[in-house]
Amino acid sequence: MCGISGVATFKEAGAPESVTEKINRALRHRGPDDEGYFRDQGEKAILGHTRLSIIDLGSGHQPIFNEDGRIAVVFNGEIYNYLELRKELEHKGHTFSTQSDTEVIVHLYEEMGHDCVHRLRGMFAFAIWDGHKDELYLARDRVGKKPLYYAIANETLYFASEIQALYDIPEIPKEIDYGAIDHYLTYSYIPSPYSIYKAIRKLPPAHRLVYHANGMEIVRYWAPDYRPKTSLDYEGAKRELIRILSEAVRMRLLSDVPLGAFLSGGVDSSTVVALMSRLSNRPVKTFAIGFPDKDFNELSYAKEVARLYQTDHHEFMVEPNRLEVLPDIVRHYGEPYGDSSAIPTWYLSRITRGHVTVALNGDGGDELFGGYAWYRVIHHLNRASNLVGRPLSVVLRHLGRQLLPRRIQRGLELLALPAPQRFQALRSFIGTHDREDLYHENFRQQLEIAAEEYLCRLYDGSLEHDYDRLFCADFLSYLPEDLLVKVDRASMAHGLECRSPFLDQELVEFSCSLPPDWKISGGRSKRILKEAMADWFPKGFLDRPKMGFSVPIGKWFRGELRSFIYDRLMDGQLASMPLLRKQSIRAILQEHFEGVRDHETRIWNLFMLSLWFDEYGKPI
């Protein structure tokens, strides 16, 4: 893992070298082992790199060049099929000067140009400066494991692995994007291409960017396809799933440094650890996080897997007083981020890095195989709406507003919505009416695009089955914009590389080809994965209800943190800004404290937004 950065310009003055050095300094936590720079002969571009050494420890210094030195690459990630690609490229006459996977990229680019991304199997964000064309080429991996931010100011493009690395560049305007805050309060994250600042954008997953004298072009090069379905029967698909998943794990065990695994005790991480144990000739090092609150603690299940596969197991307990890390989390995430599971992920990364440099995890299993309860909820609501009909749903909603319990009212409101809006409403933390109550008038007037449109656009009604629409929408939104951001920032803050076998390209494409009822059947989620792995675990172990990697912040807010949160939100900088109505924040807090409604996610989002403004933001 690494940090990459750079500047490209076509102004006569050339690229400012001091800027790249400043950006690189802000990325050293991502690559504490080495750093390097490249300056184009024509002074049109500078590339910077900070390195966390994983493969080819001795000769993998970046930037890396092609044979004539005119094409340079800086790279963050891992290419798991690089040995296969290297053989092909050597056969075509390319000469390699290192054993690094990075060098494959520059030679593959020579062969295929912008289409080189189609052959790369792995996680990546990279930048190539082509001195023959005077062109900068940026790309991100298909799923969005590795981040990439960019900004164009004064005819100059700046890019970096993390947004905060661009904050100290005075040429980049720091005007807050109101729409980004709306998205954040709605979903707990800011989705690409947006960022907290209007001038800075994220390159979305599976996209490539080309910058040259005539301007900039951004193109999507890959998307998940749920339409063609496998010709295998169910038993054959189970065998193929184990084969592909085993191969994905095997490829991710390649490392010249110590390696281990996150182990929550859930289906996905347990599956990865089981496969690692079968493929490794020594005990796997496993790492787990728990909470004193038994409703949020899966440590007993992690211990059971550790005993079963005789791993070298390590644990850590997270308590409310562990929130002292929040200022560090805010600094490393760089923009408002509201998923509270960043806290255990931060601690898990820290304890893991004390023992290994690489950790495998189970990220992606829920999106690929239907692990979330909300899939079944939305599917049943869609079926009910089709049976009842939307006009009758609207009538029932109006009749029930004053007569029925709030939960049933909510269900009737959802039935009355079109399917895309119903999905969006269930996957968001603030609705239209709540927004009108919470947002200051000045704030609402600045919103050009409502955050609701983001998820509605991703709900692909052309797909035949409800579940495929939901899997696809989550794969394109929640997975890359929330979960992968969480793990990347927390792990890289500690110089730890995380690898995700479930997000292997071949496994993703195979999963898309499976019929939805092989994933969710009746009340059972992840059916094919659980049945494929059934013989690897005690009977019933994989069938317990999903707990998730959540934090008991709702209870903390009513207990140890009540006064702290109230004072912070009512008297801090956020409350004094023309963004939110103070009386609405007070009402949310009181309803939560008194147990009238559960507002834990809204309160947490407001709290983290407040911390971000204290660290980075300026009053609007």
XYZ file of C-alpha atoms in Angstrom:
620
model
C 0.000 0.000 0.000
C 1.087 3.484 -0.683
C 0.136 7.081 -1.153
C 0.272 8.661 -4.599
C 0.175 12.301 -5.584
C 1.040 14.620 -8.403
C 0.586 17.743 -10.459
C 0.074 18.186 -14.193
C -0.100 21.482 -16.014
C 0.272 22.915 -19.495
C 1.093 26.436 -18.380
C 4.456 27.871 -19.381
C 5.595 28.113 -15.759
C 5.461 24.326 -15.421
C 4.487 22.174 -12.460
C 5.433 23.519 -8.998
C 7.723 20.972 -7.344
C 7.196 22.265 -3.796
C 3.475 21.483 -4.019
C 4.076 17.782 -4.693
C 6.499 17.554 -1.785
C 3.892 19.166 0.474
C 1.226 16.675 -0.663
C 3.590 13.749 -0.146
C 4.326 14.804 3.433
C 0.600 14.555 4.192
C 0.561 10.964 2.854
C 3.524 9.501 4.724
C 1.287 7.450 7.043
C 0.149 5.527 3.935
C 3.754 4.806 2.980
C 6.220 5.129 5.853
C 8.975 3.003 4.274
C 10.085 5.081 1.285
C 9.217 8.039 -0.940
C 10.063 9.083 -4.473
C 9.436 11.760 -7.112
C 9.472 12.126 -10.876
C 9.608 15.415 -12.767
C 8.822 15.441 -16.461
C 11.604 16.802 -18.705
C 9.222 19.389 -20.085
C 8.179 20.299 -16.515
C 4.539 19.576 -17.324
C 4.112 16.970 -14.573
C 5.441 15.761 -11.244
C 4.511 12.431 -9.653
C 5.007 11.678 -5.972
C 4.888 8.431 -4.021
C 5.106 7.219 -0.422
C 5.641 3.482 -0.036
C 4.501 0.767 2.350
C 6.739 -2.109 1.249
C 4.825 -5.385 0.743
C 6.267 -7.062 -2.382
C 9.848 -6.699 -3.741
C 11.125 -4.924 -0.640
C 14.509 -4.155 -2.172
C 13.832 -2.839 -5.696
C 10.210 -1.675 -5.678
C 11.009 2.047 -5.313
C 8.544 4.280 -7.175
C 8.013 5.983 -9.587
C 8.738 3.127 -11.999
C 9.452 3.707 -15.686
C 9.228 2.017 -19.049
C 12.402 1.146 -20.953
C 13.053 4.616 -22.398
C 12.143 6.456 -19.196
C 9.424 8.546 -20.881
C 6.468 6.817 -19.218
C 6.286 6.826 -15.410
C 3.806 5.281 -12.974
C 2.985 5.714 -9.283
C 0.694 3.073 -7.828
C -1.315 2.353 -4.687
C -2.628 -1.192 -4.288
C -1.852 -4.749 -5.322
C -2.093 -6.478 -8.713
C -2.723 -10.131 -7.901
C -2.243 -11.478 -11.444
C 1.007 -9.596 -12.015
C 3.172 -12.708 -12.419
C 0.940 -13.964 -15.232
C 0.947 -10.530 -16.883
C 4.719 -10.218 -16.488
C 5.307 -13.458 -18.404
C 3.075 -12.233 -21.256
C 4.827 -8.870 -21.399
C 8.320 -10.390 -21.301
C 7.288 -12.689 -24.152
C 6.369 -9.542 -26.128
C 9.822 -8.092 -25.563
C 9.396 -5.857 -22.520
C 12.335 -5.612 -20.139
C 11.724 -5.502 -16.383
C 14.101 -3.918 -13.895
C 12.236 -4.892 -10.674
C 10.213 -7.778 -9.247
C 7.367 -5.398 -8.327
C 3.743 -5.700 -9.448
C 3.868 -1.949 -10.164
C 6.140 -2.373 -13.164
C 3.561 -4.575 -14.885
C 1.249 -1.552 -15.118
C 3.630 0.669 -17.068
C 4.473 -2.035 -19.629
C 0.834 -3.105 -19.943
C 0.019 0.562 -20.618
C 2.600 0.538 -23.426
C 0.767 -2.410 -24.979
C -2.850 -1.429 -24.398
C -2.944 2.284 -23.596
C -5.965 3.361 -21.561
C -7.474 -0.135 -21.833
C -4.754 -1.634 -19.626
C -7.155 -1.480 -16.654
C -9.190 -4.316 -18.163
C -6.357 -6.790 -17.553
C -5.581 -5.768 -13.970
C -6.975 -8.106 -11.286
C -6.605 -6.405 -7.947
C -7.105 -3.196 -6.031
C -5.527 -0.054 -7.379
C -5.318 3.646 -7.868
C -2.510 4.719 -10.156
C -1.207 7.650 -12.157
C 0.771 7.382 -15.395
C 2.545 10.294 -17.014
C 3.079 9.602 -20.715
C 5.936 11.808 -21.883
C 5.361 10.756 -25.485
C 1.822 12.164 -25.469
C 2.187 14.773 -22.695
C -0.784 13.161 -20.985
C -1.714 12.215 -17.410
C -3.728 9.030 -16.948
C -5.453 8.219 -13.622
C -7.502 5.105 -12.814
C -9.251 3.394 -9.888
C -10.079 -0.273 -9.432
C -13.477 -1.710 -10.290
C -14.868 -1.819 -6.757
C -13.226 1.285 -5.286
C -10.839 -0.246 -2.759
C -8.224 2.461 -3.282
C -9.125 6.179 -3.198
C -8.146 9.012 -5.536
C -8.996 12.722 -5.222
C -8.296 15.438 -7.759
C -8.816 19.153 -8.320
C -8.274 21.508 -11.241
C -7.281 25.075 -10.448
C -5.481 27.675 -12.587
C -5.129 25.233 -15.489
C -3.375 22.735 -13.223
C -4.580 19.312 -12.100
C -3.637 18.156 -8.601
C -4.281 14.632 -7.317
C -3.687 12.638 -4.135
C -4.731 9.445 -2.385
C -6.454 11.377 0.412
C -8.369 14.630 0.358
C -6.592 16.291 3.279
C -3.332 16.108 1.330
C -4.815 18.761 -0.990
C -5.998 21.100 1.774
C -2.777 23.093 2.118
C -2.584 24.013 -1.560
C -3.655 27.684 -1.658
C -4.504 27.541 -5.379
C -7.385 25.102 -4.701
C -10.518 27.014 -3.547
C -12.012 25.844 -0.236
C -15.678 26.615 -0.849
C -17.911 24.171 1.024
C -20.206 22.036 -1.138
C -23.641 22.323 0.500
C -24.898 19.373 -1.542
C -22.119 17.208 -0.090
C -23.285 18.039 3.440
C -26.841 17.130 2.433
C -25.606 13.779 1.103
C -23.572 13.224 4.248
C -26.467 13.877 6.645
C -28.687 11.648 4.502
C -26.364 8.636 4.126
C -23.505 9.135 6.655
C -21.003 9.521 3.791
C -20.271 11.791 0.831
C -20.494 9.726 -2.373
C -18.221 10.173 -5.363
C -17.726 12.258 -7.378
C -18.521 14.787 -4.636
C -16.339 15.885 -1.751
C -16.845 18.361 1.066
C -15.278 21.063 -1.161
C -16.660 22.053 -4.556
C -13.231 22.275 -6.159
C -12.102 18.789 -5.074
C -13.648 15.663 -6.547
C -13.288 11.901 -6.108
C -12.571 9.795 -9.159
C -15.390 7.188 -8.901
C -14.633 3.451 -8.767
C -14.159 1.735 -12.161
C -13.378 5.080 -13.818
C -10.338 6.421 -15.620
C -9.359 10.039 -16.120
C -7.173 11.495 -18.876
C -5.784 15.036 -18.628
C -4.010 16.693 -21.552
C -3.625 20.074 -23.228
C -7.139 19.886 -24.691
C -8.858 19.236 -21.362
C -10.028 16.321 -19.222
C -12.000 13.170 -19.999
C -13.528 10.785 -17.441
C -14.865 7.385 -18.560
C -16.385 4.391 -16.728
C -14.588 1.261 -17.919
C -16.481 -1.462 -16.000
C -19.816 -2.090 -14.261
C -21.329 -5.143 -12.557
C -23.679 -7.038 -14.873
C -26.531 -8.982 -13.250
C -28.302 -9.968 -16.479
C -26.540 -13.093 -17.777
C -27.117 -15.965 -15.357
C -24.961 -19.049 -14.907
C -25.677 -22.287 -16.745
C -24.435 -24.287 -13.743
C -26.871 -26.143 -11.537
C -26.952 -25.322 -7.814
C -24.479 -28.001 -6.723
C -22.102 -27.073 -9.513
C -22.348 -23.402 -8.529
C -21.451 -24.273 -4.906
C -18.308 -26.057 -6.086
C -17.392 -23.193 -8.399
C -17.919 -20.678 -5.599
C -15.457 -22.529 -3.352
C -12.959 -22.799 -6.209
C -13.030 -19.092 -7.074
C -13.056 -17.965 -3.438
C -10.151 -20.281 -2.576
C -8.190 -18.904 -5.514
C -8.993 -15.328 -4.439
C -7.678 -16.065 -0.942
C -4.593 -17.862 -2.275
C -3.662 -14.895 -4.491
C -3.941 -12.557 -1.513
C -1.532 -14.597 0.586
C 1.401 -13.454 -1.567
C 3.483 -11.128 0.595
C 7.074 -10.496 1.614
C 5.929 -9.242 5.054
C 3.896 -10.781 7.943
C 0.231 -11.424 7.138
C -2.970 -12.100 9.151
C -6.750 -11.630 9.105
C -9.568 -9.667 10.715
C -11.949 -12.115 12.407
C -15.341 -10.879 13.589
C -16.879 -14.338 13.917
C -19.404 -13.582 11.168
C -19.899 -15.681 8.037
C -17.566 -13.745 5.737
C -14.482 -13.265 7.914
C -14.839 -16.810 9.276
C -14.928 -18.141 5.715
C -11.774 -16.226 4.805
C -9.930 -17.479 7.909
C -11.009 -21.060 7.228
C -9.679 -20.895 3.665
C -6.474 -19.165 4.777
C -5.867 -21.908 7.339
C -6.243 -24.624 4.715
C -3.873 -22.798 2.345
C -1.220 -21.815 4.897
C 1.536 -23.984 6.366
C 1.548 -22.066 9.675
C -1.137 -20.802 12.105
C -3.003 -17.759 10.781
C -2.756 -14.663 12.966
C -6.303 -13.410 13.647
C -7.528 -10.181 15.230
C -10.903 -9.300 16.749
C -12.658 -6.362 18.445
C -15.493 -6.550 20.979
C -17.690 -4.437 23.265
C -18.713 -4.882 26.907
C -22.347 -4.752 25.745
C -23.214 -8.361 24.873
C -25.742 -7.247 22.218
C -22.825 -5.891 20.170
C -20.147 -8.444 21.027
C -19.210 -11.305 18.687
C -15.940 -12.203 20.388
C -17.230 -15.598 21.485
C -17.870 -16.543 17.841
C -14.449 -15.255 16.788
C -12.881 -17.367 19.551
C -14.780 -20.424 18.330
C -13.386 -20.005 14.801
C -9.903 -19.335 16.218
C -10.073 -22.572 18.238
C -11.472 -24.536 15.309
C -8.643 -23.470 12.977
C -5.983 -23.126 15.702
C -5.132 -19.533 14.839
C -2.818 -17.193 16.729
C -5.673 -15.061 18.066
C -5.651 -11.476 19.485
C -8.573 -9.427 20.909
C -9.344 -5.877 22.041
C -12.348 -4.401 23.893
C -13.819 -0.992 22.925
C -15.534 1.132 25.610
C -17.021 4.668 25.571
C -13.790 6.178 26.876
C -12.123 4.920 23.724
C -13.612 7.906 21.861
C -10.404 9.812 22.537
C -9.303 8.644 19.085
C -12.033 10.670 17.331
C -9.787 13.688 16.572
C -7.337 11.308 14.872
C -10.162 9.662 12.934
C -11.463 13.050 11.750
C -7.983 14.059 10.582
C -7.348 10.846 8.680
C -10.762 10.571 7.035
C -10.360 14.160 5.881
C -14.024 14.928 5.216
C -17.211 14.259 7.191
C -17.703 10.523 7.689
C -20.468 9.182 9.903
C -20.167 5.405 10.103
C -19.512 4.844 13.818
C -17.927 1.455 13.123
C -14.872 3.468 12.107
C -14.026 3.408 15.841
C -13.608 -0.377 16.222
C -12.044 -0.525 12.751
C -9.472 2.045 13.902
C -8.579 0.026 17.001
C -8.633 -3.253 15.093
C -6.199 -1.816 12.560
C -3.940 -0.535 15.306
C -3.656 -3.820 17.189
C -3.318 -5.782 13.936
C -0.457 -3.562 12.719
C 1.396 -4.355 15.919
C 1.770 -7.938 14.635
C 1.457 -7.958 10.817
C 1.628 -5.599 7.827
C -1.131 -7.226 5.727
C -4.603 -8.380 6.847
C -7.319 -10.167 4.887
C -10.969 -9.376 5.663
C -14.514 -10.363 4.706
C -15.615 -7.089 3.074
C -18.087 -7.517 0.225
C -19.715 -10.780 1.290
C -22.982 -9.102 2.306
C -23.355 -7.170 -0.955
C -22.483 -10.165 -3.122
C -24.591 -12.789 -1.342
C -27.488 -10.863 0.216
C -26.423 -10.628 3.831
C -28.364 -7.547 4.947
C -31.825 -7.780 6.522
C -32.981 -4.710 4.599
C -32.925 -6.696 1.357
C -35.781 -8.871 2.557
C -37.651 -5.898 4.066
C -37.581 -3.902 0.829
C -38.442 -6.953 -1.257
C -41.520 -7.707 0.860
C -42.611 -4.063 0.777
C -42.274 -4.045 -3.009
C -44.392 -7.192 -3.262
C -46.999 -5.767 -0.913
C -47.141 -2.539 -2.909
C -47.653 -4.495 -6.133
C -50.502 -6.455 -4.529
C -52.222 -3.483 -2.917
C -51.482 -0.939 -5.606
C -50.006 2.502 -5.034
C -53.335 4.436 -5.119
C -54.766 2.263 -2.321
C -51.440 2.554 -0.449
C -51.757 6.343 -0.526
C -55.311 6.145 0.858
C -54.250 3.768 3.635
C -51.338 6.048 4.516
C -53.652 9.037 4.997
C -56.176 7.000 7.012
C -53.506 5.585 9.264
C -51.666 8.777 10.150
C -53.718 9.517 13.264
C -54.967 6.039 14.151
C -52.052 3.630 13.901
C -48.734 3.190 15.738
C -45.769 5.045 14.263
C -44.132 1.878 12.952
C -47.208 0.902 10.943
C -47.576 4.480 9.699
C -44.009 4.276 8.462
C -44.766 1.042 6.602
C -47.805 2.586 4.904
C -45.766 5.631 3.904
C -43.204 3.365 2.274
C -45.874 1.359 0.448
C -47.161 4.561 -1.142
C -43.772 5.352 -2.725
C -42.455 4.158 -6.108
C -39.874 1.370 -5.741
C -36.721 3.526 -6.239
C -37.927 6.107 -3.692
C -38.890 3.304 -1.289
C -35.358 1.891 -1.486
C -33.858 5.340 -0.976
C -36.091 6.087 2.005
C -35.098 2.865 3.770
C -31.378 3.400 3.106
C -31.233 6.988 4.357
C -31.204 8.580 7.792
C -33.116 11.760 7.040
C -36.206 12.225 4.885
C -37.753 15.189 3.089
C -39.912 16.305 6.037
C -37.068 15.897 8.533
C -34.806 17.883 6.233
C -37.280 20.771 6.216
C -37.321 20.772 10.016
C -33.562 20.415 10.500
C -32.054 22.496 7.699
C -31.715 26.248 8.035
C -33.448 28.170 5.246
C -30.095 29.528 4.029
C -28.803 25.968 3.740
C -31.834 24.651 1.838
C -31.615 27.475 -0.681
C -28.074 26.406 -1.585
C -29.026 22.831 -2.504
C -29.012 22.341 -6.254
C -29.612 18.572 -6.254
C -31.446 16.774 -3.452
C -29.552 13.858 -1.955
C -32.522 11.540 -2.624
C -31.686 11.481 -6.328
C -28.358 9.770 -5.711
C -29.737 6.371 -4.599
C -32.822 6.566 -6.787
C -30.565 6.755 -9.856
C -28.720 3.609 -8.779
C -31.886 1.534 -8.373
C -31.907 -0.148 -11.792
C -35.515 -0.965 -12.614
C -34.463 -2.716 -15.837
C -33.090 -5.660 -13.857
C -35.558 -8.501 -13.647
C -35.477 -9.236 -9.921
C -35.836 -6.970 -6.883
C -32.875 -8.530 -5.145
C -30.517 -7.931 -8.079
C -31.577 -4.265 -8.092
C -30.786 -3.996 -4.390
C -27.486 -5.901 -4.606
C -26.381 -3.726 -7.512
C -27.363 -0.437 -5.847
C -25.500 -1.324 -2.638
C -22.478 -2.538 -4.592
C -22.279 0.844 -6.324
C -22.998 2.997 -3.262
C -22.798 1.705 0.311
C -19.894 -0.674 -0.329
C -17.399 1.698 -2.013
C -18.505 4.995 -0.485
C -18.923 3.860 3.140
C -17.454 0.460 3.972
C -14.315 0.574 1.822
C -13.581 4.157 2.832
C -13.834 3.118 6.477
C -11.335 0.293 6.150
C -8.904 2.095 3.855
C -8.505 5.186 6.034
C -8.373 3.306 9.345
C -5.895 0.707 8.104
C -3.648 3.096 6.177
C -3.494 5.475 9.137
C -1.559 2.667 10.811
C 0.447 1.513 7.786
C -1.636 -1.675 7.418
C -2.674 -3.143 4.072
C -6.131 -4.778 3.930
C -7.065 -7.311 1.250
C -10.618 -8.449 0.464
C -10.978 -11.851 -1.256
C -14.751 -11.413 -1.648
C -14.075 -8.381 -3.852
C -11.962 -10.310 -6.309
C -13.062 -9.452 -9.848
C -13.842 -13.049 -10.847
C -15.818 -13.685 -7.662
C -17.814 -10.471 -8.106
C -18.718 -11.370 -11.685
C -19.583 -14.942 -10.707
C -21.807 -13.706 -7.881
C -23.676 -11.392 -10.278
C -24.485 -14.431 -12.431
C -26.181 -16.348 -9.605
C -29.991 -16.386 -9.410
C -31.177 -14.210 -6.488
C -33.022 -17.069 -4.781
C -29.711 -18.925 -4.464
C -28.606 -16.068 -2.210
C -31.802 -15.244 -0.293
C -34.356 -17.991 0.129
C -37.252 -17.601 2.522
C -35.821 -16.059 5.658
C -32.286 -17.294 4.973
C -29.569 -14.963 3.681
C -26.309 -15.974 1.969
C -27.818 -19.366 1.259
C -25.301 -20.611 -1.337
C -22.272 -19.352 0.582
C -23.437 -20.911 3.850
C -24.277 -24.226 2.202
C -20.986 -24.286 0.294
C -19.079 -23.740 3.544
C -21.338 -25.855 5.788
C -18.833 -28.699 6.219
C -16.141 -26.260 7.342
C -17.941 -25.230 10.550
C -20.041 -26.792 13.345
C -23.681 -27.346 12.474
C -25.718 -24.129 12.800
C -22.681 -21.860 13.275
C -23.232 -20.010 9.983
C -26.993 -19.686 10.427
C -27.218 -17.400 13.457
C -28.653 -13.870 12.910
C -26.255 -11.294 11.472
C -24.898 -8.932 14.128
C -22.765 -6.600 12.042
C -19.807 -4.457 13.064
C -21.875 -1.862 14.917
C -21.178 0.281 17.975
C -23.583 0.822 20.929
C -23.490 4.601 20.505
C -27.237 4.939 21.115
C -26.798 3.579 24.651
C -23.651 5.632 25.165
C -25.563 8.807 24.231
C -28.201 8.060 26.888
C -25.540 7.199 29.458
C -21.883 8.139 29.766
C -21.844 10.547 26.806
C -25.188 12.318 27.319
C -23.888 15.622 28.709
C -20.873 15.636 26.433
C -22.946 15.204 23.254
C -25.568 17.748 24.326
C -22.996 20.431 25.106
C -21.079 19.702 21.924
C -24.063 19.995 19.598
C -25.847 22.852 21.347
C -22.838 25.087 22.023
C -20.247 24.106 19.428
C -19.345 25.752 16.145
C -21.886 23.760 14.128
C -24.815 25.112 16.187
C -23.726 28.696 15.496
C -23.533 28.283 11.706
C -26.374 28.970 9.223
C -26.687 25.289 8.387
C -29.038 23.667 10.883
C -31.850 24.789 13.173
C -30.687 24.702 16.777
C -34.178 23.985 18.082
C -34.426 20.952 15.783
C -31.112 19.591 17.050
C -32.363 20.061 20.619
C -35.583 18.175 19.804
C -33.646 15.265 18.278
C -31.440 15.028 21.354
C -34.364 15.139 23.787
C -36.344 12.477 21.897
C -33.325 10.197 21.946
C -32.415 10.824 25.601
C -35.990 10.134 26.696
C -36.333 7.003 24.566
C -39.148 8.436 22.423
C -37.257 7.726 19.175
C -33.891 6.244 18.289
C -31.827 9.011 16.667
C -28.382 7.544 17.295
C -27.234 7.743 13.645
C -28.491 11.301 13.143
C -26.848 12.442 16.368
C -23.594 10.725 15.461
C -23.616 12.297 11.982
C -24.153 15.741 13.507
C -21.424 15.115 16.064
C -18.868 14.025 13.452
C -19.790 16.977 11.225
C -19.157 19.258 14.188
C -15.741 17.664 14.762
C -14.863 18.067 11.090
C -15.645 21.786 11.136
C -13.479 22.176 14.228
C -10.566 20.443 12.506
C -10.810 21.583 8.886
C -13.823 23.731 8.116
C -14.431 27.423 8.280
C -17.722 29.121 9.134
C -19.933 29.484 6.067
